[in-house]
Short mmCIF file of C-alpha atoms in Angstrom, two decimals:
data_model
loop_
_atom_site.label_atom_id
_atom_site.label_comp_id
_atom_site.label_asym_id
_atom_site.label_seq_id
_atom_site.Cartn_x
_atom_site.Cartn_y
_atom_site.Cartn_z
CA GLU A 118 44.83 58.25 5.04
CA ILE A 119 48.15 59.82 5.94
CA GLY A 120 48.21 63.58 5.43
CA GLY A 121 45.06 63.31 3.32
CA THR A 122 46.57 60.72 0.96
CA PRO A 123 44.74 57.36 0.85
CA MET A 124 47.07 54.49 1.81
CA LEU A 125 45.75 51.63 -0.29
CA ASN A 126 48.57 49.09 -0.29
CA LYS A 127 47.00 47.16 2.61
CA PRO A 128 43.37 46.56 3.59
CA PRO A 129 42.24 48.49 6.69
CA LEU A 130 41.70 45.84 9.40
CA HIS A 131 44.99 46.33 11.24
CA ALA A 132 44.71 50.13 11.05
CA TRP A 133 41.21 49.83 12.51
CA LEU A 134 42.58 47.73 15.38
CA ILE A 135 45.27 50.35 16.08
CA ALA A 136 42.62 53.08 16.08
CA LEU A 137 40.47 51.00 18.44
CA ALA A 138 43.40 50.43 20.81
CA SER A 139 44.10 54.18 20.78
CA ILE A 140 40.57 55.34 21.66
CA PRO A 141 41.07 55.33 25.47
CA GLY A 142 44.06 57.69 25.28
CA GLY A 143 42.68 59.72 22.40
CA VAL A 144 45.94 59.50 20.44
CA VAL A 145 48.00 56.85 18.63
CA THR A 146 51.25 56.14 20.45
CA GLN A 147 54.02 53.60 19.90
CA ARG A 148 52.41 51.45 22.57
CA THR A 149 48.87 51.56 21.20
CA ALA A 150 50.14 51.03 17.65
CA ALA A 151 51.88 47.82 18.74
CA LEU A 152 49.08 46.59 21.02
CA PRO A 153 47.07 44.77 18.28
CA SER A 154 50.22 42.93 17.21
CA ALA A 155 50.96 41.94 20.81
CA MET A 156 47.41 40.66 21.26
CA GLY A 157 47.65 38.90 17.90
CA GLY A 158 50.89 37.19 18.93
CA LEU A 159 49.31 36.02 22.17
CA GLY A 160 46.31 34.79 20.19
CA VAL A 161 48.56 32.83 17.80
CA VAL A 162 50.27 31.10 20.74
CA LEU A 163 46.97 30.22 22.42
CA ALA A 164 45.33 29.09 19.17
CA THR A 165 48.32 26.90 18.32
CA ALA A 166 48.30 25.34 21.79
CA TRP A 167 44.54 24.75 21.59
CA LEU A 168 44.77 23.18 18.13
CA GLY A 169 47.69 20.97 19.14
CA ALA A 170 45.84 19.82 22.27
CA ARG A 171 42.62 19.21 20.35
CA LEU A 172 44.33 17.09 17.69
CA PHE A 173 47.15 15.39 19.57
CA GLY A 174 46.59 15.78 23.32
CA ARG A 175 47.32 18.33 26.03
CA ARG A 176 51.06 17.67 26.26
CA ILE A 177 51.56 18.23 22.52
CA GLY A 178 49.39 21.35 22.71
CA TRP A 179 51.46 22.91 25.48
CA THR A 180 54.66 22.03 23.62
CA ALA A 181 53.34 23.56 20.40
CA GLY A 182 52.37 26.75 22.24
CA PHE A 183 55.79 26.99 23.89
CA ILE A 184 57.59 26.47 20.57
CA THR A 185 55.41 29.13 18.95
CA VAL A 186 56.12 31.74 21.62
CA THR A 187 59.87 31.24 21.19
CA THR A 188 59.99 31.64 17.39
CA VAL A 189 61.78 34.69 16.02
CA GLY A 190 58.80 35.83 13.93
CA ILE A 191 56.35 35.86 16.83
CA PHE A 192 58.86 37.44 19.21
CA SER A 193 59.78 40.28 16.86
CA LEU A 194 56.54 40.95 14.95
CA ALA A 195 54.36 40.86 18.08
CA ARG A 196 56.11 44.08 19.13
CA SER A 197 55.71 45.84 15.79
CA ALA A 198 52.89 47.93 14.34
CA VAL A 199 52.81 45.97 11.06
CA PRO A 200 49.79 43.74 10.24
CA ASP A 201 51.68 40.42 10.19
CA MET A 202 50.46 39.20 13.59
CA THR A 203 46.87 40.07 12.75
CA LEU A 204 47.29 38.10 9.52
CA THR A 205 48.93 35.16 11.32
CA LEU A 206 46.24 34.99 13.99
CA ALA A 207 43.48 34.97 11.38
CA ILE A 208 45.27 32.26 9.37
CA THR A 209 45.86 30.16 12.50
CA ALA A 210 42.21 30.48 13.47
CA ALA A 211 41.15 29.55 9.92
CA VAL A 212 43.33 26.44 10.01
CA GLY A 213 41.85 25.53 13.40
CA ALA A 214 38.31 25.89 12.04
CA PHE A 215 39.22 23.80 8.99
CA ALA A 216 40.68 21.10 11.24
CA LEU A 217 37.41 20.97 13.20
CA ALA A 218 35.40 20.71 9.99
CA GLU A 219 37.59 18.09 8.36
CA LEU A 220 38.95 15.95 11.18
CA GLU A 221 36.04 16.15 13.61
CA GLN A 222 33.31 16.37 10.98
CA ARG A 223 32.10 19.71 12.36
CA ARG A 224 30.69 21.00 9.07
CA ASP A 225 29.38 24.13 10.79
CA ALA A 226 33.01 25.12 11.38
CA LEU A 227 33.38 25.79 7.62
CA ALA A 228 31.58 29.11 8.05
CA ALA A 229 34.15 30.10 10.67
CA PHE A 230 36.94 28.94 8.33
CA TYR A 231 35.71 31.31 5.62
CA ALA A 232 35.16 34.15 8.10
CA PHE A 233 38.71 33.90 9.46
CA THR A 234 40.08 33.65 5.91
CA GLY A 235 38.19 36.85 5.05
CA LEU A 236 39.65 38.58 8.11
CA ALA A 237 43.12 37.43 7.05
CA PHE A 238 42.49 39.07 3.67
CA LEU A 239 41.35 42.25 5.41
CA ALA A 240 44.60 42.24 7.37
CA LYS A 241 47.04 41.96 4.46
CA GLY A 242 45.36 41.36 1.13
CA PRO A 243 45.79 38.27 -1.07
CA ALA A 244 48.27 36.64 1.33
CA GLY A 245 45.30 36.14 3.62
CA LEU A 246 43.80 33.64 1.17
CA VAL A 247 46.51 31.09 2.02
CA PRO A 248 44.11 28.98 4.18
CA LEU A 249 41.88 28.54 1.14
CA ALA A 250 44.81 27.22 -0.90
CA VAL A 251 45.86 24.89 1.93
CA ALA A 252 42.32 23.52 2.30
CA LEU A 253 41.99 22.95 -1.46
CA VAL A 254 45.30 21.08 -1.64
CA TYR A 255 44.38 18.99 1.41
CA GLU A 256 41.01 18.03 -0.05
CA LEU A 257 42.57 17.12 -3.42
CA VAL A 258 45.23 14.95 -1.77
CA GLU A 259 42.86 13.25 0.65
CA HIS A 260 39.72 12.90 -1.47
CA GLY A 261 40.73 13.38 -5.09
CA TRP A 262 38.95 15.62 -7.58
CA ARG A 263 35.70 15.46 -5.62
CA GLY A 264 37.44 16.73 -2.49
CA PRO A 265 37.00 20.48 -3.09
CA ARG A 266 33.21 19.99 -3.00
CA ARG A 267 33.61 19.21 0.69
CA LEU A 268 34.53 22.88 1.19
CA LEU A 269 31.12 24.06 0.03
CA SER A 270 29.47 26.28 2.63
CA VAL A 271 27.03 28.84 1.26
CA PRO A 272 26.98 30.93 4.48
CA GLY A 273 30.78 30.74 4.63
CA LEU A 274 31.23 31.84 1.03
CA ILE A 275 28.81 34.73 1.54
CA VAL A 276 30.76 35.89 4.60
CA LEU A 277 34.05 35.55 2.67
CA ALA A 278 32.69 37.64 -0.20
CA LEU A 279 31.37 40.30 2.20
CA LEU A 280 34.81 40.56 3.78
CA ILE A 281 37.02 40.63 0.69
CA VAL A 282 34.98 42.40 -2.01
CA PRO A 283 34.37 45.83 -0.41
CA TRP A 284 38.02 46.80 0.07
CA PRO A 285 39.10 46.68 -3.60
CA ILE A 286 35.87 48.42 -4.62
CA LEU A 287 36.31 51.22 -2.07
CA ALA A 288 40.02 51.52 -2.83
CA PHE A 289 39.31 51.80 -6.54
CA GLU A 290 36.66 54.42 -5.86
CA ALA A 291 39.03 56.37 -3.61
CA LYS A 292 41.94 56.51 -6.02
CA GLY A 293 41.23 54.33 -9.04
CA HIS A 294 44.20 54.52 -11.41
CA HIS A 295 46.67 54.86 -8.51
CA PHE A 296 45.19 51.75 -6.89
CA VAL A 297 45.55 49.75 -10.10
CA ARG A 298 49.07 51.00 -10.87
CA ASP A 299 50.61 51.20 -7.39
CA VAL A 300 48.82 48.38 -5.57
CA LEU A 301 47.47 45.79 -8.00
CA VAL A 302 50.33 45.95 -10.51
CA SER A 303 53.43 47.26 -8.72
CA ASP A 304 52.83 45.82 -5.27
CA MET A 305 50.77 42.65 -5.75
CA GLN A 306 51.48 41.43 -9.28
CA TRP A 307 55.22 42.06 -9.16
CA GLN A 308 55.50 40.91 -5.55
CA TYR A 309 53.73 37.60 -6.13
CA PHE A 310 54.65 36.81 -9.73
CA GLY A 311 57.64 38.98 -10.54
CA LEU A 312 58.51 40.83 -13.69
CA ARG A 313 59.58 37.67 -15.49
CA GLY A 314 56.75 35.37 -14.52
CA TRP A 315 56.89 32.18 -12.49
CA HIS A 316 60.06 30.58 -11.21
CA TRP A 317 60.73 28.08 -8.44
CA ARG A 318 61.40 30.63 -5.68
CA ARG A 319 58.01 32.31 -6.20
#
């Protein structure tokens, strides 16, 4: 809430992280508001380096980490209080878990894939489901129509549901018609699909 008004356009994970970072000082400052993004940016760099090293060797991993730290998005958003770095870290971790499950046959990593995807959703809403779309496309390309069955993980799907279902329910309960009008329709539907439906840019 801001001034008693529920802010429902984004799920609460990043706000929770800001609140957590602000507990020691007892107040939210510019520094504590940006701290989760800074930690998220560092996490993205380390996760990218780890994934690159795991898949292609240490030299490639270090190079990937160095390239990541020098990109404009990481450099600018890691110093901002917006949830983009939290989202990016969760997506990067989800992709890393999927790579372990698919390329190293670590089927237990699927639960982590769904957990990180759920955290990505909690950071910024439907955009956090991108890893799911990527995994589905990969499985279809690599294994045909039977490929998506390889993503089946009952524990993972339960964790995903537990992470994504409560926010819309609580948001609807908090301010129902405003949530539908301002968030689901104005923000999400128009943002993702536009007023005139699909076109190549979207």
